[in-house]
PDB file of C-alpha atoms in Angstrom:
ATOM      1  CA  THR A   1      68.723  92.158 152.127  1.00  0.00           C
ATOM      2  CA  GLN A   2      67.580  94.244 153.385  1.00  0.00           C
ATOM      3  CA  LEU A   3      63.446  94.223 154.526  1.00  0.00           C
ATOM      4  CA  LEU A   4      60.792  97.310 155.919  1.00  0.00           C
ATOM      5  CA  GLU A   5      57.872  95.709 157.697  1.00  0.00           C
ATOM      6  CA  GLN A   6      55.019  98.026 158.696  1.00  0.00           C
ATOM      7  CA  SER A   7      52.028  96.700 160.748  1.00  0.00           C
ATOM      8  CA  PRO A   8      49.222  96.402 160.499  1.00  0.00           C
ATOM      9  CA  GLN A   9      49.116  96.391 156.996  1.00  0.00           C
ATOM     10  CA  PHE A  10      45.042  97.415 157.164  1.00  0.00           C
ATOM     11  CA  LEU A  11      43.337 100.029 159.114  1.00  0.00           C
ATOM     12  CA  SER A  12      39.929 100.940 159.438  1.00  0.00           C
ATOM     13  CA  ILE A  13      38.900 103.365 162.473  1.00  0.00           C
ATOM     14  CA  GLN A  14      36.050 106.176 163.116  1.00  0.00           C
ATOM     15  CA  GLU A  15      36.859 109.806 162.596  1.00  0.00           C
ATOM     16  CA  GLY A  16      38.099 110.605 165.894  1.00  0.00           C
ATOM     17  CA  GLU A  17      39.768 108.020 167.047  1.00  0.00           C
ATOM     18  CA  ASN A  18      43.800 107.760 167.612  1.00  0.00           C
ATOM     19  CA  LEU A  19      45.853 105.345 165.864  1.00  0.00           C
ATOM     20  CA  THR A  20      49.667 104.067 165.840  1.00  0.00           C
ATOM     21  CA  VAL A  21      51.719 102.914 162.380  1.00  0.00           C
ATOM     22  CA  TYR A  22      54.841 100.695 162.605  1.00  0.00           C
ATOM     23  CA  CYS A  23      57.710 100.419 160.652  1.00  0.00           C
ATOM     24  CA  ASN A  24      60.168  98.000 161.353  1.00  0.00           C
ATOM     25  CA  SER A  25      63.509  96.524 160.307  1.00  0.00           C
ATOM     26  CA  SER A  26      66.193  94.299 161.402  1.00  0.00           C
ATOM     27  CA  SER A  27      68.831  96.973 159.479  1.00  0.00           C
ATOM     28  CA  VAL A  28      69.559 100.438 160.494  1.00  0.00           C
ATOM     29  CA  PHE A  29      69.029 103.112 158.949  1.00  0.00           C
ATOM     30  CA  SER A  30      71.396 106.546 157.963  1.00  0.00           C
ATOM     31  CA  SER A  31      67.100 108.544 157.366  1.00  0.00           C
ATOM     32  CA  LEU A  32      63.344 107.426 157.120  1.00  0.00           C
ATOM     33  CA  GLN A  33      60.867 109.379 155.301  1.00  0.00           C
ATOM     34  CA  TRP A  34      56.659 108.282 155.391  1.00  0.00           C
ATOM     35  CA  TYR A  35      54.795 109.098 152.699  1.00  0.00           C
ATOM     36  CA  ARG A  36      51.511 109.062 152.568  1.00  0.00           C
ATOM     37  CA  GLN A  37      49.470 108.148 148.785  1.00  0.00           C
ATOM     38  CA  GLU A  38      46.234 108.706 147.852  1.00  0.00           C
ATOM     39  CA  PRO A  39      44.027 106.249 145.117  1.00  0.00           C
ATOM     40  CA  GLY A  40      44.881 108.010 141.364  1.00  0.00           C
ATOM     41  CA  GLU A  41      48.087 109.705 142.812  1.00  0.00           C
ATOM     42  CA  GLY A  42      51.553 109.655 143.143  1.00  0.00           C
ATOM     43  CA  PRO A  43      53.152 108.640 147.377  1.00  0.00           C
ATOM     44  CA  VAL A  44      53.681 112.678 149.216  1.00  0.00           C
ATOM     45  CA  LEU A  45      56.326 113.009 151.321  1.00  0.00           C
ATOM     46  CA  LEU A  46      55.637 113.533 154.804  1.00  0.00           C
ATOM     47  CA  VAL A  47      58.455 113.843 157.003  1.00  0.00           C
ATOM     48  CA  THR A  48      62.431 112.517 156.960  1.00  0.00           C
ATOM     49  CA  VAL A  49      63.814 110.982 160.047  1.00  0.00           C
ATOM     50  CA  VAL A  50      67.240 111.316 160.183  1.00  0.00           C
ATOM     51  CA  THR A  51      68.627 111.594 164.174  1.00  0.00           C
ATOM     52  CA  GLY A  52      67.877 107.938 166.349  1.00  0.00           C
ATOM     53  CA  GLY A  53      65.195 108.973 168.590  1.00  0.00           C
ATOM     54  CA  GLU A  54      63.812 112.162 166.920  1.00  0.00           C
ATOM     55  CA  VAL A  55      60.525 113.307 167.567  1.00  0.00           C
ATOM     56  CA  LYS A  56      58.167 115.123 163.880  1.00  0.00           C
ATOM     57  CA  LYS A  57      55.202 115.805 164.479  1.00  0.00           C
ATOM     58  CA  LEU A  58      52.811 118.154 161.467  1.00  0.00           C
ATOM     59  CA  LYS A  59      50.065 119.022 162.611  1.00  0.00           C
ATOM     60  CA  ARG A  60      48.016 115.912 163.894  1.00  0.00           C
ATOM     61  CA  LEU A  61      50.542 113.424 162.639  1.00  0.00           C
ATOM     62  CA  THR A  62      53.830 112.463 164.942  1.00  0.00           C
ATOM     63  CA  PHE A  63      56.683 110.635 163.732  1.00  0.00           C
ATOM     64  CA  GLN A  64      59.380 108.758 165.913  1.00  0.00           C
ATOM     65  CA  PHE A  65      62.234 107.867 164.670  1.00  0.00           C
ATOM     66  CA  GLY A  66      63.594 104.452 167.261  1.00  0.00           C
ATOM     67  CA  ASP A  67      66.675 105.074 168.876  1.00  0.00           C
ATOM     68  CA  ALA A  68      68.479 102.331 167.135  1.00  0.00           C
ATOM     69  CA  ARG A  69      67.996 103.614 163.827  1.00  0.00           C
ATOM     70  CA  LYS A  70      66.065 100.464 163.407  1.00  0.00           C
ATOM     71  CA  ASP A  71      62.436 101.329 163.103  1.00  0.00           C
ATOM     72  CA  SER A  72      59.598 104.045 163.330  1.00  0.00           C
ATOM     73  CA  SER A  73      56.516 104.802 164.211  1.00  0.00           C
ATOM     74  CA  LEU A  74      54.087 107.041 162.791  1.00  0.00           C
ATOM     75  CA  HIS A  75      51.118 108.065 165.499  1.00  0.00           C
ATOM     76  CA  ILE A  76      47.940 110.080 164.357  1.00  0.00           C
ATOM     77  CA  THR A  77      45.522 111.999 166.572  1.00  0.00           C
ATOM     78  CA  ALA A  78      42.018 112.565 166.268  1.00  0.00           C
ATOM     79  CA  ALA A  79      41.850 110.808 162.552  1.00  0.00           C
ATOM     80  CA  GLN A  80      39.416 112.416 159.852  1.00  0.00           C
ATOM     81  CA  PRO A  81      38.496 110.458 156.498  1.00  0.00           C
ATOM     82  CA  GLY A  82      41.391 112.905 154.952  1.00  0.00           C
ATOM     83  CA  ASP A  83      43.882 110.682 156.968  1.00  0.00           C
ATOM     84  CA  THR A  84      42.939 107.907 154.250  1.00  0.00           C
ATOM     85  CA  GLY A  85      45.286 106.423 152.405  1.00  0.00           C
ATOM     86  CA  LEU A  86      48.665 104.443 151.393  1.00  0.00           C
ATOM     87  CA  TYR A  87      51.312 104.750 154.408  1.00  0.00           C
ATOM     88  CA  LEU A  88      54.403 103.923 152.484  1.00  0.00           C
ATOM     89  CA  CYS A  89      57.817 104.180 154.817  1.00  0.00           C
ATOM     90  CA  ALA A  90      61.557 104.000 153.259  1.00  0.00           C
ATOM     91  CA  GLY A  91      64.462 103.802 154.565  1.00  0.00           C
ATOM     92  CA  LEU A  92      67.382 104.962 153.015  1.00  0.00           C
ATOM     93  CA  ASN A  93      70.948 102.483 153.828  1.00  0.00           C
ATOM     94  CA  TYR A  94      74.356 103.619 154.034  1.00  0.00           C
ATOM     95  CA  GLY A  95      74.730 102.133 150.502  1.00  0.00           C
ATOM     96  CA  GLN A  96      72.047 105.396 149.855  1.00  0.00           C
ATOM     97  CA  ASN A  97      69.205 103.005 148.373  1.00  0.00           C
ATOM     98  CA  PHE A  98      66.198 103.268 149.866  1.00  0.00           C
ATOM     99  CA  VAL A  99      64.220 100.082 150.903  1.00  0.00           C
ATOM    100  CA  PHE A 100      60.198 100.867 150.916  1.00  0.00           C
ATOM    101  CA  GLY A 101      58.073  99.177 153.175  1.00  0.00           C
ATOM    102  CA  PRO A 102      54.985  97.077 152.107  1.00  0.00           C
ATOM    103  CA  GLY A 103      52.376  99.590 152.899  1.00  0.00           C
ATOM    104  CA  THR A 104      49.288 100.383 155.693  1.00  0.00           C
ATOM    105  CA  ARG A 105      46.589 100.990 154.112  1.00  0.00           C
ATOM    106  CA  LEU A 106      44.239 103.444 156.482  1.00  0.00           C
ATOM    107  CA  SER A 107      40.354 104.129 156.185  1.00  0.00           C
ATOM    108  CA  VAL A 108      38.808 106.816 158.048  1.00  0.00           C
ATOM    109  CA  LEU A 109      35.363 106.357 158.519  1.00  0.00           C
ATOM    110  CA  PRO A 110      33.150 109.670 159.128  1.00  0.00           C
TER     111      PRO A 110
ATOM    112  CA  GLY B   1      60.108 121.817 147.562  1.00  0.00           C
ATOM    113  CA  ALA B   2      61.937 119.230 145.110  1.00  0.00           C
ATOM    114  CA  VAL B   3      58.497 118.444 142.344  1.00  0.00           C
ATOM    115  CA  VAL B   4      58.573 115.540 139.871  1.00  0.00           C
ATOM    116  CA  SER B   5      56.339 115.895 137.002  1.00  0.00           C
ATOM    117  CA  GLN B   6      55.044 113.260 134.864  1.00  0.00           C
ATOM    118  CA  HIS B   7      53.524 112.817 131.278  1.00  0.00           C
ATOM    119  CA  PRO B   8      50.613 112.043 130.443  1.00  0.00           C
ATOM    120  CA  SER B   9      49.106 111.440 133.448  1.00  0.00           C
ATOM    121  CA  ARG B  10      46.720 108.988 131.105  1.00  0.00           C
ATOM    122  CA  VAL B  11      47.043 107.632 128.716  1.00  0.00           C
ATOM    123  CA  ILE B  12      44.888 105.108 126.388  1.00  0.00           C
ATOM    124  CA  CYS B  13      46.289 102.725 124.140  1.00  0.00           C
ATOM    125  CA  LYS B  14      45.853 100.034 122.066  1.00  0.00           C
ATOM    126  CA  SER B  15      47.096  96.703 122.177  1.00  0.00           C
ATOM    127  CA  GLY B  16      50.627  96.515 119.701  1.00  0.00           C
ATOM    128  CA  THR B  17      51.238  99.920 119.761  1.00  0.00           C
ATOM    129  CA  SER B  18      54.251 101.753 122.515  1.00  0.00           C
ATOM    130  CA  VAL B  19      53.399 104.573 125.202  1.00  0.00           C
ATOM    131  CA  LYS B  20      56.163 106.665 125.863  1.00  0.00           C
ATOM    132  CA  ILE B  21      55.430 108.164 129.992  1.00  0.00           C
ATOM    133  CA  GLU B  22      57.681 111.201 131.126  1.00  0.00           C
ATOM    134  CA  CYS B  23      59.584 111.752 134.391  1.00  0.00           C
ATOM    135  CA  ARG B  24      60.999 115.316 135.144  1.00  0.00           C
ATOM    136  CA  SER B  25      62.849 116.904 138.573  1.00  0.00           C
ATOM    137  CA  LEU B  26      61.495 120.554 138.510  1.00  0.00           C
ATOM    138  CA  ASP B  27      63.769 121.874 140.303  1.00  0.00           C
ATOM    139  CA  PHE B  28      66.374 119.253 141.220  1.00  0.00           C
ATOM    140  CA  GLN B  29      68.983 117.471 138.964  1.00  0.00           C
ATOM    141  CA  ALA B  30      68.384 114.113 139.888  1.00  0.00           C
ATOM    142  CA  THR B  31      71.460 111.675 138.458  1.00  0.00           C
ATOM    143  CA  THR B  32      68.559 108.190 139.858  1.00  0.00           C
ATOM    144  CA  MET B  33      65.435 107.866 139.086  1.00  0.00           C
ATOM    145  CA  PHE B  34      63.032 104.936 139.230  1.00  0.00           C
ATOM    146  CA  TRP B  35      60.313 103.141 137.805  1.00  0.00           C
ATOM    147  CA  TYR B  36      57.380 101.586 139.918  1.00  0.00           C
ATOM    148  CA  ARG B  37      54.308  99.952 138.170  1.00  0.00           C
ATOM    149  CA  GLN B  38      51.596  99.709 141.420  1.00  0.00           C
ATOM    150  CA  PHE B  39      48.660  96.955 141.087  1.00  0.00           C
ATOM    151  CA  PRO B  40      45.249  97.920 142.511  1.00  0.00           C
ATOM    152  CA  LYS B  41      45.364  98.202 146.048  1.00  0.00           C
ATOM    153  CA  GLN B  42      49.075  97.589 146.543  1.00  0.00           C
ATOM    154  CA  SER B  43      52.312  98.815 147.365  1.00  0.00           C
ATOM    155  CA  LEU B  44      55.326 100.069 144.533  1.00  0.00           C
ATOM    156  CA  MET B  45      56.657  97.823 142.883  1.00  0.00           C
ATOM    157  CA  LEU B  46      60.351  98.672 141.278  1.00  0.00           C
ATOM    158  CA  MET B  47      60.902  98.314 137.676  1.00  0.00           C
ATOM    159  CA  ALA B  48      64.149  99.866 137.551  1.00  0.00           C
ATOM    160  CA  THR B  49      67.309 101.839 138.479  1.00  0.00           C
ATOM    161  CA  SER B  50      67.211 104.964 136.023  1.00  0.00           C
ATOM    162  CA  ASN B  51      70.947 106.125 136.406  1.00  0.00           C
ATOM    163  CA  GLU B  52      71.774 109.341 133.527  1.00  0.00           C
ATOM    164  CA  GLY B  53      73.835 108.651 131.166  1.00  0.00           C
ATOM    165  CA  SER B  54      74.246 104.707 131.766  1.00  0.00           C
ATOM    166  CA  LYS B  55      71.857 101.551 131.158  1.00  0.00           C
ATOM    167  CA  ALA B  56      69.263 101.514 133.661  1.00  0.00           C
ATOM    168  CA  THR B  57      70.123  98.345 135.871  1.00  0.00           C
ATOM    169  CA  TYR B  58      65.769  96.400 135.905  1.00  0.00           C
ATOM    170  CA  GLU B  59      65.108  94.195 138.563  1.00  0.00           C
ATOM    171  CA  GLN B  60      64.287  90.118 138.465  1.00  0.00           C
ATOM    172  CA  GLY B  61      61.548  89.667 136.006  1.00  0.00           C
ATOM    173  CA  VAL B  62      60.705  93.025 134.688  1.00  0.00           C
ATOM    174  CA  GLU B  63      61.890  92.829 130.661  1.00  0.00           C
ATOM    175  CA  LYS B  64      63.854  96.168 129.680  1.00  0.00           C
ATOM    176  CA  ASP B  65      63.242  94.746 125.970  1.00  0.00           C
ATOM    177  CA  LYS B  66      59.926  95.386 126.362  1.00  0.00           C
ATOM    178  CA  PHE B  67      60.467  98.678 129.101  1.00  0.00           C
ATOM    179  CA  LEU B  68      63.241 100.927 127.815  1.00  0.00           C
ATOM    180  CA  ILE B  69      64.741 103.518 129.879  1.00  0.00           C
ATOM    181  CA  ASN B  70      66.548 106.230 128.722  1.00  0.00           C
ATOM    182  CA  HIS B  71      68.113 108.800 131.222  1.00  0.00           C
ATOM    183  CA  ALA B  72      69.670 111.247 128.241  1.00  0.00           C
ATOM    184  CA  SER B  73      69.781 114.503 131.475  1.00  0.00           C
ATOM    185  CA  LEU B  74      70.035 115.216 134.840  1.00  0.00           C
ATOM    186  CA  THR B  75      66.107 116.317 134.735  1.00  0.00           C
ATOM    187  CA  LEU B  76      64.583 113.675 131.913  1.00  0.00           C
ATOM    188  CA  SER B  77      64.020 109.947 132.353  1.00  0.00           C
ATOM    189  CA  THR B  78      60.948 108.343 129.850  1.00  0.00           C
ATOM    190  CA  LEU B  79      59.874 104.578 130.325  1.00  0.00           C
ATOM    191  CA  THR B  80      58.326 103.284 127.035  1.00  0.00           C
ATOM    192  CA  VAL B  81      56.019 100.170 127.144  1.00  0.00           C
ATOM    193  CA  THR B  82      56.593  98.463 124.232  1.00  0.00           C
ATOM    194  CA  SER B  83      54.408  96.308 122.114  1.00  0.00           C
ATOM    195  CA  ALA B  84      51.883  97.061 124.662  1.00  0.00           C
ATOM    196  CA  HIS B  85      49.058  94.152 126.185  1.00  0.00           C
ATOM    197  CA  PRO B  86      46.436  94.599 128.389  1.00  0.00           C
ATOM    198  CA  GLU B  87      48.148  92.662 131.248  1.00  0.00           C
ATOM    199  CA  ASP B  88      50.634  96.038 130.710  1.00  0.00           C
ATOM    200  CA  SER B  89      47.656  98.328 131.586  1.00  0.00           C
ATOM    201  CA  SER B  90      48.636  99.768 135.298  1.00  0.00           C
ATOM    202  CA  PHE B  91      49.710 102.617 137.203  1.00  0.00           C
ATOM    203  CA  TYR B  92      52.982 103.791 136.889  1.00  0.00           C
ATOM    204  CA  ILE B  93      55.363 106.260 139.031  1.00  0.00           C
ATOM    205  CA  CYS B  94      58.270 107.398 138.575  1.00  0.00           C
ATOM    206  CA  SER B  95      60.480 108.664 141.287  1.00  0.00           C
ATOM    207  CA  ALA B  96      63.862 110.672 141.386  1.00  0.00           C
ATOM    208  CA  ARG B  97      66.058 110.717 144.052  1.00  0.00           C
ATOM    209  CA  ASN B  98      67.026 114.664 145.330  1.00  0.00           C
ATOM    210  CA  THR B  99      71.154 113.922 146.769  1.00  0.00           C
ATOM    211  CA  GLY B 100      71.045 117.425 149.417  1.00  0.00           C
ATOM    212  CA  LEU B 101      71.558 117.017 152.194  1.00  0.00           C
ATOM    213  CA  PRO B 102      68.612 117.014 154.698  1.00  0.00           C
ATOM    214  CA  PRO B 103      65.323 117.792 155.129  1.00  0.00           C
ATOM    215  CA  THR B 104      65.201 118.130 151.480  1.00  0.00           C
ATOM    216  CA  SER B 105      67.519 114.689 150.454  1.00  0.00           C
ATOM    217  CA  GLY B 106      64.868 112.169 149.514  1.00  0.00           C
ATOM    218  CA  GLN B 107      62.797 109.762 146.962  1.00  0.00           C
ATOM    219  CA  TYR B 108      60.444 111.889 145.219  1.00  0.00           C
ATOM    220  CA  PHE B 109      57.426 110.741 143.464  1.00  0.00           C
ATOM    221  CA  GLY B 110      55.737 112.091 140.441  1.00  0.00           C
ATOM    222  CA  PRO B 111      51.965 112.035 140.153  1.00  0.00           C
ATOM    223  CA  GLY B 112      51.474 108.776 138.540  1.00  0.00           C
ATOM    224  CA  THR B 113      50.791 107.475 134.619  1.00  0.00           C
ATOM    225  CA  ARG B 114      47.373 105.486 134.259  1.00  0.00           C
ATOM    226  CA  LEU B 115      48.203 103.059 131.447  1.00  0.00           C
ATOM    227  CA  THR B 116      44.753 101.414 129.628  1.00  0.00           C
ATOM    228  CA  VAL B 117      45.619  99.138 127.071  1.00  0.00           C
ATOM    229  CA  THR B 118      42.681  98.167 124.701  1.00  0.00           C
TER     230      THR B 118
END
């Protein structure tokens, strides 16, 4: 069974701080996606990373896919209250099935 | 982009009645759609995988006779909660798989349906 772990599970920080969320697995994925979900809404796709070692930037968010394609990180610079939400990573395995992590719940306090 | 819609966004029904939730992929065809349930402050729990033209695959512990899934076309899947009870109250989210090449490939979620059974 393929599992994705995310850490930390919960994170509460002050506006302006930086943070990193991790997504780890013992399995190799062909690609990995990050989503953000706000209360009462469906998850919204933030980014897809495909190549081992790939780094993608989306404004203040930086996503990295591990060289071995087993892990990924999401770094947020100067967090804002609007960044509050549940961050989910999902890996696409070679059987074309998505595996979701349990999520990291981020709260950014003004 | 890839857009997935759900209808209704909120529904309140009486115990014992049935409720149908629709999930549509608006700008791509999806042979596979997924139905999730989410409890407050928790992650998504996969209920079933809906395959166009064939029977859905249910996760362990999910009653297929209670949660009826129909995937009659490449853009529409429906989830019917039959004989609803208050414990079925939850946030139901569908997603559709876009099998195109990256970066458009991936799983895209609908906005969710809040079901309240009174």
